Amino acid sequence: MDMKTKNPKLKDQPLSPDLLRKMNAYWRAANYLSVGQIYLYDNPLLKKPLKLEHVKPRLLGHWGTTPGLNFIYVHLNRIIKQYDLNMLYVTGPGHGGPGLVANTYLEGTYSELYPNISQDERGLKRLFTQFSFPGGIPSHVAAETPGSINEGGELGYSLMHAYGAAFDNPDLLVACVVGDGEAETGALATSWHSNKFLNPVHDGAVLPILHLNGYKIASPTILARIGREELEALFRGYGYKPYFVEGDDPEKVHPLMAATLDRIVEEIRQIQSVARRQGFKQRPLWPMIILRTPKGWTGPKEVDGLKTEGSWRSHQVPLANLAENPAHLRLLEKWMKSYRPQELFDASGKFVAELAELAPQGDRRMGANPHANGGLLLRDLDLPDFRDYAVKVPGPGSVKAEATRVTGAFLRDVMRQNMTARNFRVFGPDETASNRLADIFEVTDRAFMGEIQKSDTQLAPDGRVMEVLSEHLCQGWLEGYLLTGRHGFFSCYEAFIHVVDSMFNQHAKWLKVTRRISWRRPIASLTYLLTSHVWRQDHNGFSHQDPGFIDHVVNKKADVIRVYLPPDANTLLSVTDHCLRSRHYVNVIVAGKQPELQWLDMDAAIKHCTAGLGVWKWASNDEGGDPDVVMACAGDVPTLETLAAVEMLRQQLPELKIRVINVVNLMALQPQSEHPNGLSDKDFDVLFTTDKPIIFAYHGYPWLIHRLTYRRTNHDNLHVRGYKEEGTTTTPFDMAVLNDIDRFHLAKDVIDRVPSLGSRAAYLTQVIRDKLIEHQQYIRQHGEDMPEIRHWRWGVKKMRKKASARQ
Amino acid sequence: MDMKTKNPKLKDQPLSPDLLRKMNAYWRAANYLSVGQIYLYDNPLLKKPLKLEHVKPRLLGHWGTTPGLNFIYVHLNRIIKQYDLNMLYVTGPGHGGPGLVANTYLEGTYSELYPNISQDERGLKRLFTQFSFPGGIPSHVAAETPGSINEGGELGYSLMHAYGAAFDNPDLLVACVVGDGEAETGALATSWHSNKFLNPVHDGAVLPILHLNGYKIASPTILARIGREELEALFRGYGYKPYFVEGDDPEKVHPLMAATLDRIVEEIRQIQSVARRQGFKQRPLWPMIILRTPKGWTGPKEVDGLKTEGSWRSHQVPLANLAENPAHLRLLEKWMKSYRPQELFDASGKFVAELAELAPQGDRRMGANPHANGGLLLRDLDLPDFRDYAVKVPGPGSVKAEATRVTGAFLRDVMRQNMTARNFRVFGPDETASNRLADIFEVTDRAFMGEIQKSDTQLAPDGRVMEVLSEHLCQGWLEGYLLTGRHGFFSCYEAFIHVVDSMFNQHAKWLKVTRRISWRRPIASLTYLLTSHVWRQDHNGFSHQDPGFIDHVVNKKADVIRVYLPPDANTLLSVTDHCLRSRHYVNVIVAGKQPELQWLDMDAAIKHCTAGLGVWKWASNDEGGDPDVVMACAGDVPTLETLAAVEMLRQQLPELKIRVINVVNLMALQPQSEHPNGLSDKDFDVLFTTDKPIIFAYHGYPWLIHRLTYRRTNHDNLHVRGYKEEGTTTTPFDMAVLNDIDRFHLAKDVIDRVPSLGSRAAYLTQVIRDKLIEHQQYIRQHGEDMPEIRHWRWGVKKMRKKASARQ
């Protein structure tokens, strides 16, 4: 590896003086339109002297990063045309919204998608007015922005989105601008390692452009202040070959940028052609650019005597309070005129032809690249029939299976059947095997471009299982993959999915907004399988126990959110198939990986999942009449404990009429007015009764069930058990006991709430108390659960024996 | 900078053959005890041949990382003694719990804190049995582990905790073992940059030890497979001077590690003494260690013919299924006997004296270092009287103020009065000034050890404001700072605090568990000020709008959680003062930074905050009787809109009796059974009535209020407005309108729910409809809110004028 700090020698200058002049003019146009969007309400071509009435009353937008983004855009346009590149532009500093809008306007995409923003003075006025204005468009790069797959909201996810887009798109070159502020985030700091997962044979390329403009909102950035030697070492250490492009004189920086990009395109093509000819031999040293230009470049040098260009003062609006400060108004006019708009737009307001022709054509325009509107490219998965993977269930509770392992076989064949289409990947933080999905490794491996040693297994450069110990990377890659029109599946320990809470937020918001944008096409859903869940983190203990991701998810818009709690293997299969076919949702599936009793055969499972929730008649004894109590459950462990409690109650108190309801689709509990999957009030009342006690054993935090059902008629009689933050390293059953959701507590809950059960109930209460003490003593002596606890019916028989012994 | 890849020449070998032998024996003892904890139920000294009955039925624990942790521990012990170091051990690979328990047992701390785990055979049996056993201790490094400040749960936070501990502890050396799995997380990847915030003059030192054992659960790690040159470049790029210690032969690795540590201690002392003599000149190149040793070192080389030592197969329990596989039982015995326990423990089970004396004494033992039990060192802050900062409020709604700016002045003086104590820092992602807390900069600066340029302001090596564009780092540093007995304050944009959801989880769990550990002392609370909140992210748009952190927080144990929504500046002052005095909580304060109307003078504010919630009589007209409607509010914007709605209703419908209740302490809404701050049911019924409609305007997602109050008598009449995921770049008031929480919608909610209000109500409904249309038209034309909206009473007068014009 070349550790010298000089740039490799660049080719001869590729820009003729004429091209240099035109590119700079194009850049001026983009800058002019950017400033115009931030400031102007009228007089878009400054044909009249600028007056206060032409300026927006509220100045909302970010100038600082924008000229750099524009500079990069015009240079990428050149190489797209020169090399006929298929290129995507991912904007890390997403608050530079005006720049991306300006460029997609100049290249024509914007007016095609939004015809009212026409290529004339009227269109320019509208372009300016709509920006960051009520009824208009957001101030950041957003779903509304053509060519964008990266919301300019929370920072840190650009580079992982870029890599996600490049996977399995061998023809694609994803340019990703990373801001030096964003670079301080954890998510971005680990994203650089994505190059260990990108295969030059069948993936595209990512060109990271670290844009050092030196400042955040109020402070310098770390990477701008560590010295060039450390900076270069850092990126060499990350496995890149950094090219520096630095300066503040456009006349000098343009040629340097152009020559660097030529060199880089050559290198990328070389890397790809060697790899594609010879097959993958070793991880290449991908090039990247470190671009150091002033923040607020070409903006006011000083405002009120304070340095502005090249300072954090350029971050948002360099000139403010124009109404109170006429000098600022004049400064704004001077600034805007410095771009010489009359040379850039003709009298009608149309961008002059000699500049417009610098932009690529058709789909090569970065605002029009179909990969940025992935739904356009989306093809259905070729799915095997999930029923073929069914566990044979001769009767409820008669066999055991590991639910996720069963689904693993299904996913293996999903992978197999879409190997040639190359549009399906599985993601997870080093847990695919731990989560019992290892069958997938029969048909593919973990992707890895690092050194592979002989003793390694299931690890290969062309693997399609993406494992890295970073939930951020898993989520970000998957988002990038989905947003560009492919499919994926993310399995994760339930507790640690909270690591990406905020990434989920941004993605859910993206889905909500894009549903309303006519030119955006639906993409494949983002499906989580949360396993190693709270009830079976008895071995890892308290730190690994948190079922709250569901709570977090259901705060987002109902029309993009689905939550499933399949109680066994066949229901998990059915739900998984459904999720892989769905579009434009976030699906959360929670299911255990341990060997557990199975309840439903495949036909029953499909019926149950289709309904979302329903009475389990075989477990109930209320046929033909009203029940005395409804026992509801959602989640595999709560279902087992509920059924065991029901068995106990039915045998001990045969006169008690119990209705058992299992909930797979959690959203069915909500009123229809709140969620499209919601059960009608009438149906809900029929199922849950209007006046009988409901004992609800729920997988997660109990109050969520109250939140979902507080408007239902019988809510006052609802009593929910769930996880209440009690747990440690103990036995699986003890986890249930610690949170009062075990069969004994549930049975006791029924006894306490159904009046006049008589002396047998009092006796059963005593037995339950004894059993709980016995349990405590047993586990503290033996370190594992009483063997009988593993069977749902055991407790009853044993108790009956004991009871008869006492009588 | 020296970019060569060789280690600098090390001093002569510091270990005499005798010391080497003893240290290796000490390490064997730690390894023996680690294996014993994972496997043995009885026969702790293997005095009898090992039988199945001596082995635990469930084998739960992680061996892979443990021998490395033990190796480091014994070497740190040596340098502590040799140089009389004040050292903390932060364990990144926290699943290596057995190692830390073993070492704190060997040094004696464990038995002092847990006398039943005595220094004899009985104690050894208990030590083994309790590990990862019901009623025992967790399998990971946890709050129960002496010397720990870093829960071995979710990975990624060790290094930020280490730096947090080192800030303002000039005497402290924090050794931090970073696992190469953990190193893949985003949080850890950006943590390395913490060296730009550590001042050698008045902070302690952090010694990162990157432990490359090569594997995660199932795969190799990235950093183990990028080649030495890139690895070294990466850490030089991060600003460290890496020392490599590599090998698998203990005879060779011991001397290398010892010599390296000697060299490093010398370097750290040199750095510190120069800086402390001359003052801070430039950021030093802090040393670090890259330790490459086999995973599961000294464990079984092969199991069932598969490579185990030096492979991912060592990750958890290398030998399993002992009951079914007698060969494994024999292998276990052989493995344990390879440590020659009879040489390590005497017949009584006591650790032999010549080894025991290798450990440091008293508080120098890493398990006994008081910094790891920060409550021991905690001193109260010297707080100014918050009442001195009060905004003068002659009458409700008569003046405006920026609530956070007022509190900024208070925080400035908190900082000032504790400057010499050096036990208070403020944390935030580059937003201290943006969040209007800039007064703090009158007394201190932002901390920065990177290059500082002339044009920089409020930036200095000894600044006490910690700003970095990483919520992870802010949170992690603050946790480390609090856990070691100091105080802090974290201000953040409300939406992006979700970035640290999972870190909050782990900290809240730590607080919950430590409340029950007798030797742990309470620490200062972790206080968040969430500002730039959902209602005033109109300019940044939808991506910046998320009030769900409260929902996330309240899922944790009530006894460690507090949530405050002060409606104005004086209540924010009172709440902030309270939070800074509190112990062992997580406090969440949500308050706006914009100029807003003020409601309470200081006396009223204190009274109101003390009660947590209460009737605002001056806004109500139900005195001496029952109200027709209760209008409740929580949060500054909802309070303004509620009061404006009340004004409108009172003027238009004077016969309507309205009771206004404001909620500051959100937890007061919960029943007392659920939260210690909860209002009694009786008080709740008196305030909220048992049968009148309640219109509740709430800052966040509306269903949270239902969740908190569903057990209250009058819950069925509760109607909540809040944020329902509607928003974009628009005006502030339009944000309220989009979510139906504005004054007009609230007034309409009252009209709809109070029967028989007659024709004036019908008329008012029509006026409200007109006003909403007028609003829409106005903002789309002017880009800002109608001026009258800024005043709570305006709408009414204007409407009255309009109404009389119509009549």
Coordinates of C-alpha atoms in Angstrom, one line a residue, chain A residues 1-3 41 57-58 60 62 132-140 144 151-155 157 181-187 189-190 193 196-197 215-227 229-231 233-234 236-240 283 285 307 310 312-313 316 429-431 433-434 446 448 450-453 455-457 459 467-473 493 495-496 498-499 501-502 505-506 508-510 512-513 516 536 538-546 548 551-552 554-557 674 701 703-704 706-707 710-711 715-716 723-732 734 779-785, chain B residues 1-3 41 57-58 60 62 132-140 144 151-155 157 181-187 189-190 193 196-197 215-227 229-231 233-234 236-240 283 285 307 310 312-313 316 429-431 433-434 446 448 450-453 455-457 459 467-473 493 495-496 498-499 501-502 505-506 508-510 512-513 516 536 538-546 548 551-552 554-557 674 701 703-704 706-707 710-711 715-716 723-732 734 779-785:
Chain A
M1 CA 0.0 0.0 0.0
D2 CA 1.2 3.5 -0.9
M3 CA 1.4 5.3 2.4
Y41 CA -40.4 35.4 -2.9
P57 CA -40.6 36.9 5.6
R58 CA -39.1 33.8 7.2
L60 CA -35.4 29.0 6.4
H62 CA -29.0 26.1 5.0
S132 CA -39.4 25.9 2.9
F133 CA -42.7 27.6 2.6
P134 CA -46.2 26.5 3.8
G135 CA -47.7 24.2 1.2
G136 CA -44.4 24.0 -0.5
I137 CA -41.4 21.7 -0.1
P138 CA -39.1 20.8 2.9
S139 CA -35.9 22.7 3.4
H140 CA -33.9 19.5 3.4
E144 CA -39.9 15.1 -2.6
E151 CA -33.6 12.0 3.8
G152 CA -31.8 15.1 4.9
G153 CA -32.9 14.8 8.5
E154 CA -31.0 13.0 11.1
L155 CA -27.4 12.8 10.0
Y157 CA -26.8 7.3 7.3
G181 CA -20.3 17.1 10.7
E182 CA -22.1 13.9 9.8
A183 CA -18.8 12.1 9.9
E184 CA -18.7 12.5 13.7
T185 CA -21.8 10.3 14.2
G186 CA -21.3 6.7 15.2
A187 CA -23.3 5.4 12.3
A189 CA -17.9 6.3 11.6
T190 CA -18.5 2.6 11.2
H193 CA -15.9 -0.3 6.8
K196 CA -15.3 -5.0 3.3
F197 CA -18.7 -6.1 2.1
Y215 CA -17.8 23.6 10.6
K216 CA -21.0 22.3 12.1
I217 CA -23.7 24.6 13.5
A218 CA -21.4 26.4 15.8
S219 CA -18.0 24.6 16.0
P220 CA -15.3 23.2 13.8
T221 CA -15.5 19.6 12.9
I222 CA -13.1 17.0 14.2
L223 CA -11.9 15.8 10.8
A224 CA -11.1 19.3 9.7
R225 CA -8.8 19.8 12.6
I226 CA -6.7 16.7 12.9
G227 CA -4.0 17.5 10.4
E229 CA -1.3 13.2 8.0
E230 CA -3.8 11.8 10.5
L231 CA -6.6 12.4 8.1
A233 CA -3.9 7.6 7.7
L234 CA -7.5 7.3 8.9
R236 CA -6.1 4.5 4.5
G237 CA -6.8 2.6 7.6
Y238 CA -10.5 2.4 6.6
G239 CA -9.2 0.8 3.4
Y240 CA -9.6 3.6 0.9
R283 CA -10.4 -6.5 -1.6
L285 CA -8.4 -0.2 -2.5
K307 CA -16.0 36.3 8.9
G310 CA -15.4 29.8 5.5
W312 CA -19.8 28.4 10.9
R313 CA -21.7 31.7 10.4
Q316 CA -27.8 28.6 7.8
P429 CA -25.6 -8.5 13.4
D430 CA -23.7 -11.8 13.4
E431 CA -26.8 -13.6 14.5
A433 CA -27.1 -18.8 12.8
S434 CA -27.7 -17.9 16.5
R446 CA -21.8 -14.5 4.7
F448 CA -16.9 -10.8 3.4
G450 CA -11.6 -9.2 4.3
E451 CA -9.0 -11.8 4.5
I452 CA -10.6 -15.3 4.6
Q453 CA -8.8 -18.1 6.3
S455 CA -10.7 -22.5 9.1
D456 CA -13.5 -20.0 8.3
T457 CA -16.8 -21.4 7.4
L459 CA -17.9 -16.9 4.6
E467 CA -23.5 -9.8 8.9
V468 CA -21.7 -7.1 10.9
L469 CA -21.8 -6.3 14.6
S470 CA -23.6 -3.1 13.9
E471 CA -27.4 -2.9 13.8
H472 CA -26.8 0.5 12.2
L473 CA -25.1 -0.9 9.2
Y493 CA -32.0 -9.8 18.9
A495 CA -33.6 -5.9 22.8
F496 CA -30.9 -4.5 20.6
H498 CA -33.5 -0.2 19.8
V499 CA -30.0 0.7 18.5
D501 CA -34.9 3.3 16.8
S502 CA -34.1 6.6 15.2
N505 CA -38.1 6.7 12.6
Q506 CA -36.6 8.2 9.5
A508 CA -41.1 5.2 8.5
K509 CA -41.4 8.9 7.8
W510 CA -40.0 8.4 4.3
K512 CA -45.4 7.9 4.9
V513 CA -44.3 10.9 2.8
R516 CA -48.4 10.8 -1.1
R536 CA -35.7 -16.2 26.4
D538 CA -32.9 -15.6 30.7
H539 CA -29.3 -16.6 30.0
N540 CA -28.0 -13.2 28.9
G541 CA -29.9 -11.5 31.6
F542 CA -31.5 -8.2 32.3
S543 CA -29.5 -6.1 29.8
H544 CA -30.8 -8.2 27.0
Q545 CA -34.4 -7.9 27.9
D546 CA -36.5 -5.2 26.2
G548 CA -40.2 -2.0 23.6
D551 CA -44.1 0.5 21.4
H552 CA -41.7 2.6 19.4
V554 CA -46.7 1.9 16.7
N555 CA -46.1 5.6 17.3
K556 CA -45.6 6.0 13.6
K557 CA -48.4 6.3 11.0
E674 CA -56.9 4.1 14.0
Y701 CA -44.9 -4.0 28.0
W703 CA -49.7 -1.0 28.9
L704 CA -49.4 -1.2 25.1
H706 CA -54.3 -0.8 27.0
R707 CA -53.2 1.9 24.6
Y710 CA -58.8 1.9 25.4
R711 CA -61.7 2.8 23.2
H715 CA -61.7 -2.1 28.2
D716 CA -62.6 -1.6 31.8
Y723 CA -42.9 -7.7 30.8
K724 CA -42.5 -5.2 33.6
E725 CA -38.7 -4.8 33.7
E726 CA -38.1 -7.7 36.0
G727 CA -35.4 -10.2 35.0
T728 CA -31.9 -11.5 35.4
T729 CA -29.9 -14.5 34.6
T730 CA -32.3 -17.3 35.6
T731 CA -34.4 -20.0 34.1
P732 CA -36.9 -19.4 31.2
D734 CA -38.7 -18.0 36.1
I779 CA -34.6 -23.7 40.4
R780 CA -32.3 -22.4 43.2
Q781 CA -31.2 -26.0 43.8
H782 CA -31.1 -27.4 40.3
G783 CA -30.4 -24.3 38.2
E784 CA -33.1 -25.3 35.7
D785 CA -36.8 -25.4 35.5
Chain B
M1 CA 4.4 11.4 13.3
D2 CA 6.2 8.0 13.1
M3 CA 4.3 6.0 10.5
Y41 CA -21.7 -26.9 40.6
P57 CA -27.2 -28.6 34.2
R58 CA -27.4 -25.4 32.1
L60 CA -24.4 -20.4 30.5
H62 CA -18.9 -16.9 27.6
S132 CA -25.4 -17.4 35.8
F133 CA -27.6 -19.4 38.2
P134 CA -31.1 -18.6 39.5
G135 CA -30.8 -16.4 42.6
G136 CA -27.2 -15.8 41.7
I137 CA -25.4 -13.3 39.5
P138 CA -25.6 -12.4 35.9
S139 CA -23.4 -14.0 33.3
H140 CA -22.0 -10.7 32.1
E144 CA -23.1 -6.6 40.7
E151 CA -22.7 -3.2 31.8
G152 CA -21.8 -6.1 29.7
G153 CA -25.0 -6.1 27.7
E154 CA -25.3 -4.1 24.6
L155 CA -21.9 -3.6 23.0
Y157 CA -20.1 2.0 25.0
G181 CA -16.6 -7.4 17.8
E182 CA -17.7 -4.3 19.8
A183 CA -15.3 -2.2 17.6
E184 CA -17.7 -2.8 14.7
T185 CA -20.5 -0.8 16.3
G186 CA -21.1 2.7 15.3
A187 CA -20.9 4.0 18.9
A189 CA -16.2 3.5 15.9
T190 CA -16.7 7.2 16.7
H193 CA -12.1 10.4 18.5
K196 CA -9.8 15.2 20.9
F197 CA -11.7 16.1 24.0
Y215 CA -14.1 -13.6 16.1
K216 CA -17.6 -12.7 17.0
I217 CA -20.4 -15.2 17.7
A218 CA -19.9 -16.9 14.4
S219 CA -17.7 -14.9 12.1
P220 CA -14.3 -13.2 12.0
T221 CA -14.2 -9.5 13.0
I222 CA -13.4 -6.8 10.5
L223 CA -10.4 -5.4 12.3
A224 CA -8.8 -8.9 12.6
R225 CA -8.8 -9.2 8.8
I226 CA -7.7 -6.0 7.3
G227 CA -3.9 -6.5 7.6
E229 CA -0.7 -1.9 7.8
E230 CA -4.3 -0.7 7.5
L231 CA -4.9 -1.5 11.2
A233 CA -2.9 3.4 9.8
L234 CA -6.5 3.4 11.2
R236 CA -2.8 6.5 13.8
G237 CA -5.5 8.2 11.9
Y238 CA -7.7 8.2 15.0
G239 CA -4.8 10.0 16.7
Y240 CA -3.2 7.2 18.8
R283 CA -3.0 17.3 21.5
L285 CA -0.4 11.2 20.7
K307 CA -10.7 -26.1 15.8
G310 CA -8.5 -19.5 18.3
W312 CA -15.4 -18.6 17.0
R313 CA -16.3 -22.0 18.5
Q316 CA -19.5 -19.3 24.6
P429 CA -24.4 17.6 20.0
D430 CA -23.2 21.1 18.8
E431 CA -26.4 22.7 20.0
A433 CA -25.9 27.9 21.6
S434 CA -28.7 26.8 19.2
R446 CA -16.4 24.2 24.3
F448 CA -11.5 20.9 22.0
G450 CA -7.9 19.7 17.9
E451 CA -6.3 22.5 16.1
I452 CA -7.8 25.8 17.2
Q453 CA -7.8 28.7 14.7
S455 CA -11.4 32.9 14.1
D456 CA -12.8 30.2 16.4
T457 CA -14.9 31.4 19.2
L459 CA -13.5 26.9 21.9
E467 CA -20.0 19.2 22.0
V468 CA -19.6 16.7 19.3
L469 CA -22.1 15.7 16.5
S470 CA -22.8 12.4 18.1
E471 CA -25.6 11.9 20.6
H472 CA -23.9 8.6 21.4
L473 CA -20.7 10.3 22.5
Y493 CA -32.9 18.3 19.9
A495 CA -36.3 14.1 17.8
F496 CA -32.7 13.0 17.7
H498 CA -33.8 8.6 19.9
V499 CA -30.3 8.0 18.6
D501 CA -32.7 5.1 23.0
S502 CA -30.8 1.9 23.6
N505 CA -32.2 1.5 28.2
Q506 CA -28.9 0.2 29.5
A508 CA -31.9 2.9 33.3
K509 CA -31.4 -0.8 33.9
W510 CA -28.2 -0.1 35.6
K512 CA -32.7 0.0 38.7
V513 CA -30.3 -2.8 39.5
R516 CA -30.8 -3.0 45.2
R536 CA -41.0 24.2 16.7
D538 CA -41.6 23.7 11.6
H539 CA -38.5 24.9 9.8
N540 CA -36.5 21.7 9.7
G541 CA -39.6 19.7 8.8
F542 CA -41.0 16.3 9.3
S543 CA -37.7 14.5 9.8
H544 CA -37.0 16.5 12.9
Q545 CA -40.4 15.9 14.5
D546 CA -40.6 13.1 17.1
G548 CA -41.6 9.7 21.4
D551 CA -42.9 7.0 25.5
H552 CA -39.6 5.1 25.4
V554 CA -41.7 5.5 30.7
N555 CA -41.4 1.8 29.8
K556 CA -38.6 1.6 32.3
K557 CA -39.0 1.1 36.0
E674 CA -47.6 2.6 39.3
Y701 CA -48.1 11.2 21.0
W703 CA -52.1 7.8 23.4
L704 CA -49.4 8.1 26.1
H706 CA -54.4 7.3 27.8
R707 CA -51.8 4.8 28.8
Y710 CA -56.6 4.3 31.8
R711 CA -57.2 3.3 35.4
H715 CA -60.9 7.9 31.7
D716 CA -63.8 7.3 29.4
Y723 CA -48.7 15.0 17.8
K724 CA -50.0 12.4 15.3
E725 CA -47.1 12.4 12.8
E726 CA -48.3 15.2 10.7
G727 CA -45.9 17.9 9.8
T728 CA -43.6 19.4 7.2
T729 CA -41.7 22.7 6.7
T730 CA -44.5 25.2 7.5
T731 CA -45.3 27.8 10.1
P732 CA -45.3 27.1 13.9
D734 CA -49.7 25.4 11.2
I779 CA -49.8 31.3 5.4
R780 CA -49.8 30.1 1.8
Q781 CA -49.6 33.7 0.7
H782 CA -47.4 35.2 3.4
G783 CA -45.3 32.3 4.5
E784 CA -45.8 33.1 8.1
D785 CA -48.5 33.0 10.7

